[in-house]
Coordinates of N, CA, C and O in Angstrom, one line a residue:
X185 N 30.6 -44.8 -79.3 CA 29.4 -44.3 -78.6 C 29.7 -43.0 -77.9 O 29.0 -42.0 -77.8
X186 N 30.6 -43.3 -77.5 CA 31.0 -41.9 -76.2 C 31.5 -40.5 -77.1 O 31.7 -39.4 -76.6
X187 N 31.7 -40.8 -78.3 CA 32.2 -39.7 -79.4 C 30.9 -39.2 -79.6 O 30.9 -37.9 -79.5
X188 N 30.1 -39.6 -79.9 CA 28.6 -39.5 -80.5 C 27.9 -38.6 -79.4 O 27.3 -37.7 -79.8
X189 N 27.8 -38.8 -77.9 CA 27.5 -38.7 -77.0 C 27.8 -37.4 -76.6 O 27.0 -36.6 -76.1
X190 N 29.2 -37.1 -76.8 CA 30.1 -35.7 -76.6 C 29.3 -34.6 -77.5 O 28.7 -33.6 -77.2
X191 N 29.7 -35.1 -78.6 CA 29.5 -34.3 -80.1 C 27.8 -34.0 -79.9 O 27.5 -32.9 -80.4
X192 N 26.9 -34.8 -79.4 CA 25.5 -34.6 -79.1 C 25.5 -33.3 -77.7 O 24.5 -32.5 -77.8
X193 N 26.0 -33.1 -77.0 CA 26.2 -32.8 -75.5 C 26.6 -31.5 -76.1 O 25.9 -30.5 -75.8
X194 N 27.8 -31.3 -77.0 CA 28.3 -30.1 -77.2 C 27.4 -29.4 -78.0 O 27.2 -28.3 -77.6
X195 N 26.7 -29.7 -78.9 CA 25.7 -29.4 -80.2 C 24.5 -28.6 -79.1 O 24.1 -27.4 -79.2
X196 N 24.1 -29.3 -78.3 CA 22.9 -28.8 -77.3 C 23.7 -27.5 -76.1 O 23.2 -26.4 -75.9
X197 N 24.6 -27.9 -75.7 CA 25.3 -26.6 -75.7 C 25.4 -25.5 -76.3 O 25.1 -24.5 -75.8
X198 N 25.9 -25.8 -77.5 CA 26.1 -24.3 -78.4 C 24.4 -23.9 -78.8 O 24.1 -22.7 -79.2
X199 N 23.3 -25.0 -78.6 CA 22.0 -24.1 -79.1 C 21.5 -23.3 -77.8 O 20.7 -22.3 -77.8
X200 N 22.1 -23.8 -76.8 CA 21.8 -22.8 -75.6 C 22.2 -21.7 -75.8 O 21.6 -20.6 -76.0
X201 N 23.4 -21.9 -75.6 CA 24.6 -20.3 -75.8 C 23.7 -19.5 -77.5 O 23.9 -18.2 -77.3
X202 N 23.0 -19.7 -78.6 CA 22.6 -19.1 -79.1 C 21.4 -18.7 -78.6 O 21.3 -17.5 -78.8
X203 N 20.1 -19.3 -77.8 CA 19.3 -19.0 -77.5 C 19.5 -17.6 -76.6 O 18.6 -16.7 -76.7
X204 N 20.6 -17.4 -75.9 CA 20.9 -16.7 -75.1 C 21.5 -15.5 -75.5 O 21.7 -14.5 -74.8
X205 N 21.9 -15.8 -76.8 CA 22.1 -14.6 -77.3 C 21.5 -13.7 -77.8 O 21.7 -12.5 -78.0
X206 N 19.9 -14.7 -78.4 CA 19.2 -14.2 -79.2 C 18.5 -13.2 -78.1 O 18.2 -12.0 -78.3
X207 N 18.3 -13.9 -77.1 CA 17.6 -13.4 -76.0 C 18.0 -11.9 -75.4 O 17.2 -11.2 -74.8
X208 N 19.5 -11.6 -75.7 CA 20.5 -10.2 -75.2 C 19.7 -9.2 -76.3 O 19.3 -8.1 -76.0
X209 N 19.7 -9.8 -77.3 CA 19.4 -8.9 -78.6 C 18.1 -8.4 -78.7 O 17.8 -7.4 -79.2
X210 N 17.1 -9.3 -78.0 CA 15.9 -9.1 -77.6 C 14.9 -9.6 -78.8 O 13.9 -9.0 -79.1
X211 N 15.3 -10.7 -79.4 CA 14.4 -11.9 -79.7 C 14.5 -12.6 -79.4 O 15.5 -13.2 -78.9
X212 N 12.9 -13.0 -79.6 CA 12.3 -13.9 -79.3 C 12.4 -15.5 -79.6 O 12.1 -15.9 -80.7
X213 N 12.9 -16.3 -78.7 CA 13.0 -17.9 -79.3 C 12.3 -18.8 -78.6 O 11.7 -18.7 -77.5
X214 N 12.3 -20.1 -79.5 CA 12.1 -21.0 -78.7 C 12.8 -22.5 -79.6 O 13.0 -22.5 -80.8
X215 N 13.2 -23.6 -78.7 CA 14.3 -24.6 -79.3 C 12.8 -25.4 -79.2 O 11.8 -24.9 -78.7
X216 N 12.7 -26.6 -79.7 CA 11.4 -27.2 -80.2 C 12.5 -28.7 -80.7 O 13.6 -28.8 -81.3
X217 N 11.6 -29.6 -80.0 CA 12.4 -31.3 -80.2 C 11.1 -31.9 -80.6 O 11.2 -33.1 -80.4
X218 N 9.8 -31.6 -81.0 CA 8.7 -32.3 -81.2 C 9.1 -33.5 -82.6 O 10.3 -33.6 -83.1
X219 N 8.4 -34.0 -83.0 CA 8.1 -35.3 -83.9 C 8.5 -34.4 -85.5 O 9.0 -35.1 -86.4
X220 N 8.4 -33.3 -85.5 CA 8.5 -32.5 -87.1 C 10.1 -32.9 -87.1 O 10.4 -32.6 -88.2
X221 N 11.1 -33.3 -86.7 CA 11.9 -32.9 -86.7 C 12.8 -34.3 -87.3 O 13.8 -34.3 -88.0
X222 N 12.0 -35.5 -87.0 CA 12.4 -36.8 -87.3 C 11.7 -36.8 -88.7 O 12.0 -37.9 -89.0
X223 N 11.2 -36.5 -89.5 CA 10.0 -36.4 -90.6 C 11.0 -36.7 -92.3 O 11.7 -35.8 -92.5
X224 N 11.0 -37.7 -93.2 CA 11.4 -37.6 -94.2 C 11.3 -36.1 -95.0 O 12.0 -35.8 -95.9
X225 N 10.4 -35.2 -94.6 CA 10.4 -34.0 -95.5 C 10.8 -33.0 -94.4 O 10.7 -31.8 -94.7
X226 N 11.1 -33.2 -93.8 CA 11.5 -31.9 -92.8 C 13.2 -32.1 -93.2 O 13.9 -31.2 -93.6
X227 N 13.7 -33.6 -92.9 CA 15.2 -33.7 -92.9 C 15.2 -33.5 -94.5 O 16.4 -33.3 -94.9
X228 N 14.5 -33.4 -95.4 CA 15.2 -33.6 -96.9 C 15.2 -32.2 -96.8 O 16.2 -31.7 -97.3
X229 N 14.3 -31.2 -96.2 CA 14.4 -29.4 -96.3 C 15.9 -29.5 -95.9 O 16.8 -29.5 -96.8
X230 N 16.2 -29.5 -94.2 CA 17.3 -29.1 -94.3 C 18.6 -30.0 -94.2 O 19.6 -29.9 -93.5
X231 N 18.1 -30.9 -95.5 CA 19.2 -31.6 -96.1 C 19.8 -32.4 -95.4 O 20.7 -32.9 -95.9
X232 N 19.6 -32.7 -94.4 CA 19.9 -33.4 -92.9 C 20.3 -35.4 -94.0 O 19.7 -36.0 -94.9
X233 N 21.6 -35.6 -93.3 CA 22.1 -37.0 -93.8 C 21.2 -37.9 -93.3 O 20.1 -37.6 -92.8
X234 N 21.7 -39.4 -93.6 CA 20.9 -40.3 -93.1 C 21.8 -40.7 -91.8 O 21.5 -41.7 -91.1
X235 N 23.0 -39.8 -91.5 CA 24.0 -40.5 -90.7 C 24.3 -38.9 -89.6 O 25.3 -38.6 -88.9
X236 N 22.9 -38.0 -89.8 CA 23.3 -37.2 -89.1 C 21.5 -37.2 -88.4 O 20.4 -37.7 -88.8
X237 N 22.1 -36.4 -86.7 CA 21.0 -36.4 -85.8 C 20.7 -34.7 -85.7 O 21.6 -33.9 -85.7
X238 N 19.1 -34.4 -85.8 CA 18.7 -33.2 -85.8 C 18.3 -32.7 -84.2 O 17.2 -32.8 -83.8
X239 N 19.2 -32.1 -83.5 CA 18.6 -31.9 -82.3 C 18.0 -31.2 -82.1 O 17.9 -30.8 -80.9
X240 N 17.1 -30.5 -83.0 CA 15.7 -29.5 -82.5 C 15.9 -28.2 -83.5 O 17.0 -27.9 -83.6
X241 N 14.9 -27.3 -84.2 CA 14.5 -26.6 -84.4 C 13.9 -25.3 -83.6 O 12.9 -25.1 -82.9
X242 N 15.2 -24.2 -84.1 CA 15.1 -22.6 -83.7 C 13.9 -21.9 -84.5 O 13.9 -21.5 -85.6
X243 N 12.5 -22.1 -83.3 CA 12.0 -20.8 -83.9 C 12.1 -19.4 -82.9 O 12.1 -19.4 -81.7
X244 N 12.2 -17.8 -84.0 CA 12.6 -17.4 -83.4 C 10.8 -16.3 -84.3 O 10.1 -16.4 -85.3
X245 N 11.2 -15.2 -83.0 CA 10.0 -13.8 -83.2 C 10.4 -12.9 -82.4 O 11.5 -12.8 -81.9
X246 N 9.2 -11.9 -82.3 CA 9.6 -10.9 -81.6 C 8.2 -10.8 -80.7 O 7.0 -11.0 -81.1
X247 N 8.8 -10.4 -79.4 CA 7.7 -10.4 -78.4 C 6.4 -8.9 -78.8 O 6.5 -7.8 -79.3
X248 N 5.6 -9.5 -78.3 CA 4.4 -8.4 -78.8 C 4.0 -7.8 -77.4 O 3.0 -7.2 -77.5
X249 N 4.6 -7.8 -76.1 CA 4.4 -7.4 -75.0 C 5.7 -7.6 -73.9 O 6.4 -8.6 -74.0
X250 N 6.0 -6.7 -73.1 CA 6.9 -7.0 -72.2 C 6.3 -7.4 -70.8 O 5.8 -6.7 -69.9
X251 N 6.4 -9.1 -70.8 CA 5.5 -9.6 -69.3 C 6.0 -8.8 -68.2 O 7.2 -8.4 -68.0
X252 N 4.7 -8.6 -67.3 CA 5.5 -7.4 -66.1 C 6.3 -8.5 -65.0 O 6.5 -9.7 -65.2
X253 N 6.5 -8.1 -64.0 CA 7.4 -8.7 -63.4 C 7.4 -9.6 -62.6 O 6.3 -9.6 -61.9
X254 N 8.2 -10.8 -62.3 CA 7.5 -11.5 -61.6 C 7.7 -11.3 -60.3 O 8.7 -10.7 -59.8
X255 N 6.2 -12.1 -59.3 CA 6.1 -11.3 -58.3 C 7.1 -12.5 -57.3 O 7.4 -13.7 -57.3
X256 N 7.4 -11.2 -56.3 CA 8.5 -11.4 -55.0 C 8.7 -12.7 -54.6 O 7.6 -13.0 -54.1
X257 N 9.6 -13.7 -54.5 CA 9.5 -15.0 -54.0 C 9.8 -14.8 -52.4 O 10.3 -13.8 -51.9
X258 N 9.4 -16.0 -51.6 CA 9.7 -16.2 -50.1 C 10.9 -16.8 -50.4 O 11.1 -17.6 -51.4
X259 N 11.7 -16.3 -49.3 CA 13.3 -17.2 -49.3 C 13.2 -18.7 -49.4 O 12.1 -19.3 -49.2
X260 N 14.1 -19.3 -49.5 CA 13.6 -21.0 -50.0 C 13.8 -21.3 -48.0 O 13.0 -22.1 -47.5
X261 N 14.7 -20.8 -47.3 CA 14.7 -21.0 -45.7 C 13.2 -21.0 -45.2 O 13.1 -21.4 -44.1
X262 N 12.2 -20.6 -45.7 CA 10.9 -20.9 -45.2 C 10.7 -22.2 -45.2 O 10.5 -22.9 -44.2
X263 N 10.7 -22.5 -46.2 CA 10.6 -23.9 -47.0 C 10.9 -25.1 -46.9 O 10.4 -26.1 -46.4
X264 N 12.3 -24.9 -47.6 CA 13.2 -26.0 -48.2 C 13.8 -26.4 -46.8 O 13.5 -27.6 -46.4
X265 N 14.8 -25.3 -46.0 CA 15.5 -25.5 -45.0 C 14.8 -26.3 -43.9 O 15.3 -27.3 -43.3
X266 N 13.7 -25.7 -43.6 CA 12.7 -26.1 -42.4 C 13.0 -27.6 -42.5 O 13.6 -28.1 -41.7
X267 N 12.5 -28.1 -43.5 CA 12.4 -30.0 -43.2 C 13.8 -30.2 -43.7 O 13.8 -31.2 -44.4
X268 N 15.1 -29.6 -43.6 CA 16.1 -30.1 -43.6 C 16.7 -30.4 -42.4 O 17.7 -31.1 -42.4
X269 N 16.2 -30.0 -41.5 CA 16.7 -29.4 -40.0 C 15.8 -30.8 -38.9 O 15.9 -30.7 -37.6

């Protein structure tokens, strides 16, 4: 179980580390775990075993706008700290 668990943990790892790359390069992604992904014709596309787990589909594009920026946050010591104290 705990081999399975690793190898699942590392796999979601490395789709981060691509997400983030794609992201330097300046496309557009998104990782997607919805229901398409468990589907007898989605796993026979990408050939997926009966003994292998699909952890989510890369769609990727290209942004059609650059969002402006986000606005200024208050320090979290307003906040957070206050009812720590």
């Amino acid at each position: 179980w705990i081999h399975s668990y690793l190898k699942f943990a590392a796999t979601c790892a490395a789709v981060q580390n691509v997400l983030l790359s794609l992201h330097s390069e300046g496309i557009v992604s998104k990782w997607a775990t919805g229901p398409v992904i468990r589907t007898p014709a989605f796993r026979s596309l990408v050939q997926a075993q009966d003994d292998e787990l699909v952890v989510g589909l890369i769609m990727l594009g290209s942004g059609g706008r650059i969002p402006k920026a986000p606005c200024k946050r208050r320090p979290l010591q307003d906040d957070v700290l206050q009812d720590l104290s």
